[in-house]
XYZ file of C-alpha atoms in Angstrom:
305
model
C 45.908 3.880 18.380
C 43.633 6.806 19.239
C 39.865 6.606 19.432
C 37.989 9.298 17.520
C 34.801 9.036 19.612
C 33.514 7.427 22.775
C 33.227 3.668 22.342
C 31.282 1.177 24.435
C 33.152 -2.112 24.771
C 31.188 -5.069 26.123
C 32.662 -7.477 28.667
C 34.219 -10.630 27.258
C 32.037 -13.773 27.397
C 33.644 -16.582 29.376
C 33.105 -20.352 29.497
C 29.887 -21.059 31.349
C 28.241 -17.825 30.193
C 24.933 -17.813 28.361
C 24.756 -16.537 24.776
C 21.636 -16.048 22.674
C 21.137 -17.060 19.032
C 18.676 -14.729 17.291
C 17.541 -14.167 13.700
C 17.143 -10.403 13.140
C 17.173 -10.836 9.350
C 16.454 -14.044 7.400
C 15.839 -17.474 8.895
C 18.452 -20.239 9.073
C 17.886 -23.893 8.370
C 17.469 -26.132 11.400
C 20.754 -27.762 10.416
C 22.653 -24.456 10.355
C 21.137 -23.448 13.692
C 22.200 -26.744 15.250
C 25.718 -26.486 13.809
C 26.117 -22.935 15.113
C 24.915 -23.940 18.574
C 27.342 -26.882 18.601
C 30.285 -24.601 17.769
C 29.419 -22.215 20.602
C 28.929 -25.093 23.031
C 32.360 -26.444 22.089
C 33.757 -23.145 23.415
C 32.167 -23.822 26.794
C 29.279 -21.400 26.292
C 25.662 -22.138 27.204
C 23.519 -21.599 24.114
C 19.966 -20.295 24.146
C 17.820 -19.851 21.047
C 15.503 -16.904 20.524
C 11.811 -17.757 20.500
C 11.390 -16.668 16.881
C 14.763 -17.748 15.469
C 13.156 -20.232 13.053
C 9.982 -18.273 12.231
C 9.235 -17.458 8.610
C 7.588 -14.359 7.149
C 8.472 -14.185 3.480
C 12.267 -14.077 3.326
C 12.553 -12.939 6.946
C 12.590 -14.818 10.252
C 9.121 -13.769 11.324
C 7.395 -10.423 11.592
C 9.367 -7.306 12.457
C 7.961 -7.097 15.984
C 8.927 -10.707 16.710
C 12.474 -10.406 15.422
C 12.883 -7.175 17.387
C 11.456 -8.817 20.523
C 14.039 -11.597 20.349
C 16.826 -9.054 19.960
C 15.609 -6.846 22.811
C 15.019 -9.850 25.070
C 18.666 -10.798 24.593
C 19.871 -7.271 25.369
C 17.645 -7.005 28.446
C 18.566 -10.377 29.956
C 21.467 -9.764 32.384
C 22.585 -13.385 32.091
C 23.101 -13.228 28.315
C 26.672 -12.196 27.555
C 26.694 -12.182 23.732
C 24.147 -11.932 20.934
C 24.849 -14.094 17.895
C 22.963 -13.664 14.609
C 22.092 -16.993 13.005
C 22.594 -15.522 9.518
C 22.263 -12.397 7.409
C 19.906 -12.199 4.454
C 17.356 -9.395 4.673
C 15.297 -7.610 7.289
C 17.702 -6.356 9.967
C 17.467 -2.876 8.434
C 13.725 -2.856 9.212
C 14.213 -3.097 12.979
C 17.626 -1.500 13.552
C 16.312 1.901 14.684
C 13.847 0.375 17.160
C 16.341 -1.514 19.330
C 16.126 -0.825 23.065
C 19.306 1.248 23.105
C 18.863 2.098 26.798
C 19.151 -1.629 27.562
C 22.253 -1.855 25.375
C 23.924 1.041 27.172
C 22.966 -0.318 30.590
C 24.381 -3.791 29.921
C 26.493 -3.885 26.738
C 27.091 -7.219 25.075
C 28.803 -7.944 21.757
C 26.810 -8.687 18.613
C 28.273 -11.169 16.125
C 27.007 -11.146 12.540
C 27.729 -9.968 9.013
C 26.050 -9.139 5.686
C 22.605 -7.651 6.504
C 23.563 -7.610 10.212
C 25.698 -4.615 9.190
C 22.494 -2.599 9.759
C 22.542 -3.570 13.444
C 26.254 -2.858 13.819
C 25.722 0.612 12.329
C 22.723 1.374 14.548
C 24.439 0.162 17.720
C 27.518 2.220 16.853
C 25.425 5.280 16.021
C 23.290 5.242 19.177
C 25.620 3.615 21.709
C 29.162 3.479 20.307
C 28.980 -0.297 20.843
C 31.743 -2.391 19.314
C 30.890 -5.695 17.628
C 32.199 -8.474 15.411
C 31.741 -8.796 11.654
C 31.875 -12.575 11.341
C 30.101 -15.895 11.587
C 30.689 -19.460 12.701
C 30.479 -21.582 9.534
C 33.849 -23.173 8.735
C 36.823 -23.931 10.923
C 38.826 -20.865 9.954
C 35.881 -18.510 10.453
C 34.816 -19.999 13.771
C 38.386 -19.891 15.100
C 38.706 -16.224 14.097
C 35.368 -15.348 15.688
C 36.205 -17.242 18.889
C 39.475 -15.336 19.235
C 37.753 -11.962 18.822
C 34.870 -12.865 21.140
C 36.675 -14.676 23.950
C 40.245 -13.368 24.221
C 39.930 -9.587 24.163
C 43.086 -9.309 22.087
C 43.706 -6.848 19.242
C 43.846 -8.335 15.770
C 46.156 -7.784 12.801
C 44.779 -8.617 9.366
C 47.324 -8.963 6.580
C 46.694 -8.108 2.957
C 46.104 -11.118 0.703
C 48.396 -10.247 -2.233
C 46.319 -12.460 -4.556
C 43.126 -10.440 -4.045
C 42.094 -8.295 -7.004
C 41.339 -5.317 -4.741
C 45.063 -4.926 -4.011
C 45.403 -3.311 -7.443
C 43.005 -0.551 -6.335
C 45.150 0.476 -3.367
C 46.018 4.086 -2.642
C 49.284 4.295 -0.650
C 49.374 5.680 2.848
C 48.451 5.085 6.464
C 45.509 6.182 8.576
C 44.105 5.787 12.062
C 40.469 5.892 13.129
C 37.660 3.804 14.523
C 36.777 0.958 12.153
C 33.186 1.134 10.902
C 31.285 -0.474 8.044
C 30.544 -3.909 6.678
C 28.451 -4.836 3.662
C 28.670 -2.083 1.039
C 25.018 -2.223 -0.006
C 23.796 -2.080 3.576
C 26.054 0.893 4.347
C 24.932 2.756 1.208
C 21.244 2.059 1.825
C 21.582 3.581 5.308
C 22.211 7.030 3.786
C 19.303 9.150 4.979
C 18.092 6.299 7.192
C 20.365 6.309 10.220
C 23.879 6.068 8.816
C 26.202 7.307 11.577
C 28.832 9.911 10.899
C 31.844 8.332 9.225
C 34.109 11.316 9.901
C 37.455 10.310 11.413
C 36.806 6.599 10.765
C 38.358 3.892 8.655
C 35.584 2.485 6.473
C 35.543 -1.273 5.872
C 33.581 -2.510 2.835
C 32.784 -5.943 1.399
C 30.157 -7.404 -0.963
C 29.436 -10.397 -3.171
C 28.474 -10.403 -6.844
C 24.749 -10.745 -6.607
C 24.890 -7.339 -8.291
C 26.889 -5.861 -11.164
C 29.498 -3.141 -11.469
C 26.827 -0.517 -12.082
C 25.267 -1.199 -8.696
C 28.666 -1.036 -6.957
C 29.260 2.277 -8.735
C 25.847 3.600 -7.675
C 26.365 2.585 -4.049
C 29.778 4.243 -3.839
C 28.494 7.322 -5.669
C 25.550 7.574 -3.270
C 27.950 7.573 -0.333
C 30.132 10.206 -2.005
C 27.368 12.542 -3.228
C 25.475 12.375 0.061
C 28.569 13.637 1.889
C 28.682 10.462 3.986
C 32.361 9.901 3.152
C 33.413 13.424 4.078
C 36.126 13.117 6.719
C 36.740 9.394 6.253
C 40.428 8.752 6.982
C 40.906 5.548 4.997
C 39.151 2.632 3.326
C 39.802 -1.097 3.842
C 38.445 -3.424 1.164
C 37.363 -6.927 2.145
C 36.201 -9.756 -0.065
C 34.243 -9.180 -3.284
C 33.719 -12.761 -4.491
C 32.408 -13.288 -8.001
C 34.035 -10.166 -9.424
C 37.458 -11.735 -10.045
C 36.843 -12.521 -13.736
C 33.888 -10.225 -14.279
C 34.002 -7.343 -16.762
C 31.355 -4.942 -18.000
C 32.153 -3.157 -21.256
C 35.853 -3.217 -20.531
C 35.725 -2.263 -16.869
C 36.422 -4.451 -13.836
C 35.730 -3.926 -10.157
C 39.222 -2.450 -9.834
C 38.340 0.247 -12.371
C 35.253 1.201 -10.364
C 37.240 1.376 -7.125
C 40.043 3.400 -8.682
C 37.544 5.827 -10.214
C 35.331 6.245 -7.130
C 37.557 5.639 -4.094
C 40.609 7.171 -5.720
C 38.822 10.527 -5.717
C 38.630 10.588 -1.913
C 42.292 11.409 -1.392
C 42.691 8.905 1.464
C 44.650 5.639 1.764
C 42.896 2.528 0.437
C 44.023 -0.943 1.546
C 42.877 -3.953 -0.458
C 42.973 -7.683 0.106
C 41.458 -7.939 3.598
C 40.165 -11.525 3.770
C 36.836 -10.740 5.449
C 33.349 -10.916 3.958
C 31.285 -13.329 1.901
C 32.553 -16.601 0.462
C 33.967 -19.734 2.052
C 35.674 -19.608 5.454
C 36.541 -15.882 5.761
C 38.250 -14.265 8.716
C 36.357 -12.080 11.184
C 36.854 -8.440 12.082
C 36.082 -6.188 15.051
C 33.848 -3.225 14.228
C 34.042 -0.044 16.276
C 37.484 -0.191 17.935
C 40.361 2.069 16.951
C 42.306 0.771 13.956
C 45.402 1.574 11.940
C 45.578 0.999 8.199
C 49.054 0.793 6.620
C 49.473 0.019 2.928
C 53.285 -0.192 3.180
C 52.993 -3.000 5.727
C 49.827 -4.350 4.123
C 48.065 -4.517 7.482
C 44.882 -3.480 9.218
C 45.414 -3.485 12.995
C 42.248 -3.286 15.100
C 41.715 -2.994 18.833
C 39.745 -5.607 20.786
C 35.997 -5.906 20.296
C 35.444 -6.976 23.921
C 37.078 -6.035 27.191
């Protein structure tokens, strides 16, 4: 696989290394925080918790400056070898542009998180080319997938789930490019606010049905009309839970994808089992990837080195 731009791959955390749990978006419950720490400790890692990880400021884990301080402290600490988001939610987009990117470049370390943490992945890719992991640690399947990506440095092959509704929206073909993206709404809302160039990339998208088909349509149309999708080489569709039996005046999610993504003239692979919902798989973001609809696979390089 060829890399379309310069990537920054962080060293692989090893047993005995320190990792930091931070809450750049919403706050977790104490129970979720404890469960996440226990999973990481079972891998032989030494877990530290950011000073403001359990703070509350509305729906966010404390004020912007406090959430940013926890994140920067983790990036600046030479003993911390990975940064793990406790959860998604809302608020990461408010601090993404203010990260100490010089510290990231000087001592890169992988960030693990999904949903609203997409804003951090995009900013770190835009400013540093840093690779990361779209994933979390709740559920045995998810934690095993995340552990493999974080602590083995191996490439990953994700196979199409033939039962997923997004398979119907596929556009045949193959493509190669760096894999970028995450939550659809977070990617779309970054237009005009720090969205990196998506030219020569494979765009990964996922979302859950807290919104309707009209909002999915608007988000995809915003990406198209803004020119953000110009030069994209392919699209990989993850999970879209809640849309399986949902229709709006005769249309389904598949109709929206066929109408919007089908106009791009690039391969579209559906059925990637990554995103919201119970026990998903995890996915590297940033490394070179190959999408192949004939094989039904998305092959991605390692997120750590």
